[in-house]
mmCIF file of C-alpha atoms in Angstrom:
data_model
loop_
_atom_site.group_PDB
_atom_site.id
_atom_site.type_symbol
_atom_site.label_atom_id
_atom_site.label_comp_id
_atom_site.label_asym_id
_atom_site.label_seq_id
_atom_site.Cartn_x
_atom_site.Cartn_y
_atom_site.Cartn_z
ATOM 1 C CA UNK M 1 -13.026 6.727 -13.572
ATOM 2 C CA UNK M 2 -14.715 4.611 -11.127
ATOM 3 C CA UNK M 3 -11.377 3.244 -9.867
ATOM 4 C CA UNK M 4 -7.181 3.964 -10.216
ATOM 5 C CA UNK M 5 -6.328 2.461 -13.695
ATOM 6 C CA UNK M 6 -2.858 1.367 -13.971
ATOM 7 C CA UNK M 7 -1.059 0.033 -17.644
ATOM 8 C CA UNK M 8 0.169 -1.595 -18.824
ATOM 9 C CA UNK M 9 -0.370 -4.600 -16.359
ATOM 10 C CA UNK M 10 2.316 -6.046 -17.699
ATOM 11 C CA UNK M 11 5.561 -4.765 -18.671
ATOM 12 C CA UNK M 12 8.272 -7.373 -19.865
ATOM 13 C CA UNK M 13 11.681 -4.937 -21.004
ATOM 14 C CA UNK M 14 15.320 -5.973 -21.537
ATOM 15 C CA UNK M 15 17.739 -4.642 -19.481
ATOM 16 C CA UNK M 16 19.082 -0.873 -20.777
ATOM 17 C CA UNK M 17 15.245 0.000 -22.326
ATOM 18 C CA UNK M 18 13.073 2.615 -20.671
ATOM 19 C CA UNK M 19 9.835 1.964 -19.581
ATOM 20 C CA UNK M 20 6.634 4.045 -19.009
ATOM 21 C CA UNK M 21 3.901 3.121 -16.396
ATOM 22 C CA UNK M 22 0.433 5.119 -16.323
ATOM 23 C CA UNK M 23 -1.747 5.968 -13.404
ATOM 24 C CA UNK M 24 -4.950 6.988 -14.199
ATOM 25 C CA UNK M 25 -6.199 7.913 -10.443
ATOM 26 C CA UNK M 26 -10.209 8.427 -9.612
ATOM 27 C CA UNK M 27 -11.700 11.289 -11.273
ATOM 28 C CA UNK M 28 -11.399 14.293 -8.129
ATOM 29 C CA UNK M 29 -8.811 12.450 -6.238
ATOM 30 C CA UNK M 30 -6.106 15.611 -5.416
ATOM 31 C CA UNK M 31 -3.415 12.707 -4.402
ATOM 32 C CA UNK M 32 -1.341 10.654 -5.853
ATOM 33 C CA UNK M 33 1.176 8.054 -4.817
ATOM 34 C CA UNK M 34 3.343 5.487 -6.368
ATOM 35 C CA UNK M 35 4.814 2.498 -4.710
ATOM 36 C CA UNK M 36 7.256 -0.603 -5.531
ATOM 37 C CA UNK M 37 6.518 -3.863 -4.325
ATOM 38 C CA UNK M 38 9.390 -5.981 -4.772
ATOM 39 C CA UNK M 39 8.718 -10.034 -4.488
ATOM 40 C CA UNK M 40 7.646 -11.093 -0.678
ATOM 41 C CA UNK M 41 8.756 -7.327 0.295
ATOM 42 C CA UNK M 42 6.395 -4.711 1.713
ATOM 43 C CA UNK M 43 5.205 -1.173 0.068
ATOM 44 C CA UNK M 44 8.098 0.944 -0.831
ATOM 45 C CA UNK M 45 7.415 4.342 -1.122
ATOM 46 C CA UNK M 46 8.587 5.781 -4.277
ATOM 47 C CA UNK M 47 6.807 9.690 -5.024
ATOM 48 C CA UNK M 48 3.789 11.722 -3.983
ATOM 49 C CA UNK M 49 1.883 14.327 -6.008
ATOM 50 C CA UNK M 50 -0.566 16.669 -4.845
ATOM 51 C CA UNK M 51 -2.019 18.109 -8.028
ATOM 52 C CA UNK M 52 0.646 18.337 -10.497
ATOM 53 C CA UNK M 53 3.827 18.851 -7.881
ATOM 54 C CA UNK M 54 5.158 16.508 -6.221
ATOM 55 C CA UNK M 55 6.194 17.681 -2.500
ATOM 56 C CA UNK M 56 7.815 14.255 -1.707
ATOM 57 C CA UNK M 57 9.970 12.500 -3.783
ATOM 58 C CA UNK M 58 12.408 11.275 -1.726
ATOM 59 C CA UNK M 59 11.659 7.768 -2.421
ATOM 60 C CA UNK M 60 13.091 7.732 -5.917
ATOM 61 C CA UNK M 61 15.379 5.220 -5.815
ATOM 62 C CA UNK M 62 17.938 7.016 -8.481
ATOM 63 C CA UNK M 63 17.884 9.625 -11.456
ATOM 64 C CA UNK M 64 17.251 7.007 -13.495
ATOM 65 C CA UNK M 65 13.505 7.117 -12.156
ATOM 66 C CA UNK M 66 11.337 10.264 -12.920
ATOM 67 C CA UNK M 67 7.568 10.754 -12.522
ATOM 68 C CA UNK M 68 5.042 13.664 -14.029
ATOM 69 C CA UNK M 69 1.936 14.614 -13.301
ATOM 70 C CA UNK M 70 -0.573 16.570 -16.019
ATOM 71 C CA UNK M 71 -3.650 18.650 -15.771
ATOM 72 C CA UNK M 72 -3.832 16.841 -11.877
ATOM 73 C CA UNK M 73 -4.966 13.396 -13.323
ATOM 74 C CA UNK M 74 -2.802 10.952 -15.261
ATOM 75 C CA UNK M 75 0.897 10.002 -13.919
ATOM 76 C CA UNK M 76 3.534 8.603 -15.777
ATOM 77 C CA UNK M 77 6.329 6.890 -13.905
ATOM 78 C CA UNK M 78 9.768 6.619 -16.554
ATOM 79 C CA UNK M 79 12.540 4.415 -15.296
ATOM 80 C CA UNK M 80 15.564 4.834 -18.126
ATOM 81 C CA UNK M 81 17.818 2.517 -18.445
ATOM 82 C CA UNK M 82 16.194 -0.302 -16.905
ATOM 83 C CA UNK M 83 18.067 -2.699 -14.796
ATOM 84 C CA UNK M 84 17.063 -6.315 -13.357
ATOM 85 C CA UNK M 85 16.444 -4.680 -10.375
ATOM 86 C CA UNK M 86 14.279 -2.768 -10.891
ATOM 87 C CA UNK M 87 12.149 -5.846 -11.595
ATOM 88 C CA UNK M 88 8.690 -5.259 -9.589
ATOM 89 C CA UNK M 89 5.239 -4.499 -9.113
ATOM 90 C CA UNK M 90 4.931 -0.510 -9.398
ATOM 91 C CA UNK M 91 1.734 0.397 -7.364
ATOM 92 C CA UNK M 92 -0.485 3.626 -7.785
ATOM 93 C CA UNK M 93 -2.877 4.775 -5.061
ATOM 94 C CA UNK M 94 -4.663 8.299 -5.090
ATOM 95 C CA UNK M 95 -6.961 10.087 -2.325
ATOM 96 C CA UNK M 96 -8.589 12.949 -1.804
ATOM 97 C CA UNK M 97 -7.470 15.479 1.222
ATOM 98 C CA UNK M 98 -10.549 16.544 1.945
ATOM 99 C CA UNK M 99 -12.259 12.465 2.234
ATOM 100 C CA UNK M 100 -11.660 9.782 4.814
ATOM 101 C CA UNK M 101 -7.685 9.224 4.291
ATOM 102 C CA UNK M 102 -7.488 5.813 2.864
ATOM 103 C CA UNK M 103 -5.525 5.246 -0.419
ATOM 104 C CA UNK M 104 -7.094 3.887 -3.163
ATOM 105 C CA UNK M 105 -4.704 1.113 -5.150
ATOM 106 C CA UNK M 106 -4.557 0.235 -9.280
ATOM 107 C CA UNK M 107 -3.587 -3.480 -9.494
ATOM 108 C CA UNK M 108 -0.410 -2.527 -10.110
ATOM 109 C CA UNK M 109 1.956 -2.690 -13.412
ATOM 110 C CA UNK M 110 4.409 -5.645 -13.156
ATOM 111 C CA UNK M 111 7.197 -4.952 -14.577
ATOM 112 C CA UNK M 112 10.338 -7.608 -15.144
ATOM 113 C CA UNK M 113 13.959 -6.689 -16.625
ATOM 114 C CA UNK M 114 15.261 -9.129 -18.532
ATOM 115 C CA UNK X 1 8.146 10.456 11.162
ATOM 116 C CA UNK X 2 6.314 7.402 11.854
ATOM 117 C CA UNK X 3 6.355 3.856 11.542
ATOM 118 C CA UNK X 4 4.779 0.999 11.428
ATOM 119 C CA UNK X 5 6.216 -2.785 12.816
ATOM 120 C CA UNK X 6 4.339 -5.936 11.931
ATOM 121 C CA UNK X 7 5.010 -8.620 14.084
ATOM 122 C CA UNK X 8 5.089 -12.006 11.926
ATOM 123 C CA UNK X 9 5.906 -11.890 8.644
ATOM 124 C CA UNK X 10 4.104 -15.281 7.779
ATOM 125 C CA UNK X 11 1.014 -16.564 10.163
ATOM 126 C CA UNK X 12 -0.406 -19.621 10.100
ATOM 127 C CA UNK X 13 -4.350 -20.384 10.762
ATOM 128 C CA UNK X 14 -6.515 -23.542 10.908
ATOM 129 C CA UNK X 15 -9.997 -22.863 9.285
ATOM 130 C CA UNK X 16 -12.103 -21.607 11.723
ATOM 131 C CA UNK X 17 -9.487 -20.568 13.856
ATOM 132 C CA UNK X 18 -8.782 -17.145 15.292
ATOM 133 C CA UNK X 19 -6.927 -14.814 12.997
ATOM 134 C CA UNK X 20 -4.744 -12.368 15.422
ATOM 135 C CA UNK X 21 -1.963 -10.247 12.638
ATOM 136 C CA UNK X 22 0.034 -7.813 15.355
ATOM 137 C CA UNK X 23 0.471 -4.071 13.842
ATOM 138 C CA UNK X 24 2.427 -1.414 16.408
ATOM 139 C CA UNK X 25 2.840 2.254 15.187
ATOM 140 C CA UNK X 26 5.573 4.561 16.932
ATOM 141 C CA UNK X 27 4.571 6.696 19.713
ATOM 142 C CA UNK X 28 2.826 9.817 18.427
ATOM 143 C CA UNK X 29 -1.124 9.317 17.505
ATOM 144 C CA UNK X 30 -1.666 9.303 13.701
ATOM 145 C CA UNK X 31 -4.461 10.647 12.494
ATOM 146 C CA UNK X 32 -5.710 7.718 10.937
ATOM 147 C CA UNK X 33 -4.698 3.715 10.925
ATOM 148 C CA UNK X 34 -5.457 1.190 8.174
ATOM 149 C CA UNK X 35 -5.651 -2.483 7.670
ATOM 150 C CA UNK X 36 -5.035 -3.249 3.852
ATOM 151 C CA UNK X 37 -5.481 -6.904 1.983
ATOM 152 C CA UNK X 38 -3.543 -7.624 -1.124
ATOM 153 C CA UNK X 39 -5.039 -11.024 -2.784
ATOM 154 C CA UNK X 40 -2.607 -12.525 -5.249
ATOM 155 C CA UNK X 41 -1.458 -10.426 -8.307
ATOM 156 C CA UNK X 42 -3.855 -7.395 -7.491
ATOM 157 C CA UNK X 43 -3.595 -4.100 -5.625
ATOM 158 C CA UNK X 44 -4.436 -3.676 -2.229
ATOM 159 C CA UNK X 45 -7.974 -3.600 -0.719
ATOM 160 C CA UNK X 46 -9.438 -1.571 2.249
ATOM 161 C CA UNK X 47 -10.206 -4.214 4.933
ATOM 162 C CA UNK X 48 -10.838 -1.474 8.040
ATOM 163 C CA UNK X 49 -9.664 1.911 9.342
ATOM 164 C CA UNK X 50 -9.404 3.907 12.471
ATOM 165 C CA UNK X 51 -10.368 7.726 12.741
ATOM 166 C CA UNK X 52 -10.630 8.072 16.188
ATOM 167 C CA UNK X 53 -14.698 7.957 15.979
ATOM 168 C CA UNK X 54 -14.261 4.399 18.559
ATOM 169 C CA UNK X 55 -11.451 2.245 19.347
ATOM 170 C CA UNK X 56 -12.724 -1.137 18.083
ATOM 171 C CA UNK X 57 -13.171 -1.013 14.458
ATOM 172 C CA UNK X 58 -15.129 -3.459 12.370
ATOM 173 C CA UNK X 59 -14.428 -3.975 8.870
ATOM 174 C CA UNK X 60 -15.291 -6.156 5.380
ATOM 175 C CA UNK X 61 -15.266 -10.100 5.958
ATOM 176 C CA UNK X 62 -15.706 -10.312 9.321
ATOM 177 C CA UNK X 63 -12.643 -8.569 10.347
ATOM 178 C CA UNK X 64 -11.711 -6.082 12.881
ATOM 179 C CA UNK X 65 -9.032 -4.075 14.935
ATOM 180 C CA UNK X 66 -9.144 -2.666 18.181
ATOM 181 C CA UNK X 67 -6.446 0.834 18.411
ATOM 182 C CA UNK X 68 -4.846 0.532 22.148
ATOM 183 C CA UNK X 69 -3.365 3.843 22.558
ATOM 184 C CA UNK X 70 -1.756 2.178 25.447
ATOM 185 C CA UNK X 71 -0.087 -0.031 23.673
ATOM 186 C CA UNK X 72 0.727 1.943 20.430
ATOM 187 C CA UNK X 73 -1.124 -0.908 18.693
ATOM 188 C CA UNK X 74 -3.544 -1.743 16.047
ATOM 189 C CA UNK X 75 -4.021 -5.823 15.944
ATOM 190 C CA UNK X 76 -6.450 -6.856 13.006
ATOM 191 C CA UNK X 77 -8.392 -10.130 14.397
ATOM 192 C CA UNK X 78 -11.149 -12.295 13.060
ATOM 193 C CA UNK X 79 -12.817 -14.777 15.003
ATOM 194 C CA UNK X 80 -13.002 -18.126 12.394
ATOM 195 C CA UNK X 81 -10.669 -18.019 9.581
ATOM 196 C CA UNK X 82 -11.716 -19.077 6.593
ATOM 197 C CA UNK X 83 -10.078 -20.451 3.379
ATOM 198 C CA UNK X 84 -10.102 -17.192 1.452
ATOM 199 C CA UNK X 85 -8.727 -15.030 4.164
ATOM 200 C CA UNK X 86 -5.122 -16.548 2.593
ATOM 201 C CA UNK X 87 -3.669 -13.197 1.363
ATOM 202 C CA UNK X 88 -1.330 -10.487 2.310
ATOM 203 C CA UNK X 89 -2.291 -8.118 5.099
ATOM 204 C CA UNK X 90 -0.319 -4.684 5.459
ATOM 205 C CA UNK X 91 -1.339 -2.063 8.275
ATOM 206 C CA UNK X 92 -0.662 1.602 7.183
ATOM 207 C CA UNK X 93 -0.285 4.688 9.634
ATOM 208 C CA UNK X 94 -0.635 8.253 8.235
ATOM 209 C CA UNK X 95 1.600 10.969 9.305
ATOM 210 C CA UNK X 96 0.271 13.955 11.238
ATOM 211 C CA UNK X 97 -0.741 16.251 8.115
ATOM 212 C CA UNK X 98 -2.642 13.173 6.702
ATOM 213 C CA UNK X 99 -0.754 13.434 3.243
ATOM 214 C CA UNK X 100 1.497 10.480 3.678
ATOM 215 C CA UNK X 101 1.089 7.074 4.352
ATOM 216 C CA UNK X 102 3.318 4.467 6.346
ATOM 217 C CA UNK X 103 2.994 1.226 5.735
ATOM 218 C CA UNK X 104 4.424 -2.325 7.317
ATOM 219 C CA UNK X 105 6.085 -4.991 6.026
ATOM 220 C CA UNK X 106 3.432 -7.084 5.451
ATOM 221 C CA UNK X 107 1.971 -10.391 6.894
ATOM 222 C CA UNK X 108 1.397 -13.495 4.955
ATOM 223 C CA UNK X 109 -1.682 -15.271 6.024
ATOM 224 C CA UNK X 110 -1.895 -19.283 5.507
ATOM 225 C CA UNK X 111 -5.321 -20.750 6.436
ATOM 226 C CA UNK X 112 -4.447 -24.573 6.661
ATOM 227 C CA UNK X 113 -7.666 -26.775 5.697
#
């Protein structure tokens, strides 16, 4: 696609429920990251594909979070057993190793635990 | 690994003020250094970037950053701030390889009418 797709925008869950978020990066983009922004807080780093493994996961919070990568497109970030903190704005951003570097961001799926 | 220090967490402008947002990166070069805008509820935006090509970098809206190697800094400035410059700003490092990306903790940017 012309840009990194993220859904759903909004994600409103009750504490205990998994939840799902999508990443749909740019069509050819190798890379792909995902990031939490918590309220006023800066970019936390959460997991980092390139193609369909992910050589960096080490900012997984917990077990309870778990993130796949198919055919070296669409991501899916699960969170099980949600909790209220885990209330935030989940961020995808893809690039291409062999471009200019920058990160290209979705708009981001809000989530909030109830 | 590196890392990536914003000075500020909330700045202040007049309109048509200077805008000066401090970013300082830890001591080994990255390959590449980023200014980022986040606008309220959407992802962040590309404002500039540095790939060693020339120290003084000019980006979208009238912004830019100078990289002082020096100084292990990267300070985004624009010369008149104006009303819809009010935003987030984050400055991002990457690390040697290229494949991962450091980022600050973010500067909120008031522009006072």
């Amino acid at each position: 696609g012309a840009g990194v797709s993220q859904s759903p925008s909004n994600k409103v869950t009750e504490k205990g429920k998994d939840v799902e978020l999508r990443c749909d990066p740019i069509s050819g983009h190798t890379a792909l990251y995902w990031y939490r922004q918590s309220l006023g807080q800066g970019l936390e780093f959460l997991i980092y594909f390139q193609g369909n493994s992910a050589p960096d996961k080490s900012g997984l919070p917990s077990d309870r979070f778990s993130a796949e990568r198919t055919g070296g497109s669409v991501s899916t970030l699960t969170i099980q057993r949600t909790q209220q903190e885990d209330s935030a704005v989940y961020l995808c951003a893809s690039n291409t190793i062999t471009g200019t570097g920058e990160l290209f961001f979705g708009e981001g799926s809000r989530l909030t635990v109830l | 690994a590196q890392s990536v220090t914003q000075l500020g967490s909330h700045v202040s402008v007049s309109e048509g003020a200077l805008v000066l947002l401090r970013c300082n990166y830890s001591s080994s070069v990255p390959p590449y250094l980023f200014w980022y805008v986040q606008y309220p509820n959407q992802g962040l935006q590309l404002l500039l970037k540095y790939t060693s090509a020339a120290t003084l970098v000019k980006g979208i809206n009238g912004f830019e950053a100078e990289f002082k190697k020096s100084e292990t800094s990267f300070h985004l400035t624009k010369p008149s701030a104006h009303m819809s410059d009010a935003a987030e700003y984050f400055c991002a490092v990457t690390s040697n390889t290229g494949n991962q990306f450091y980022f600050g903790t973010g500067t909120s940017l008031t522009v006072i009418p």
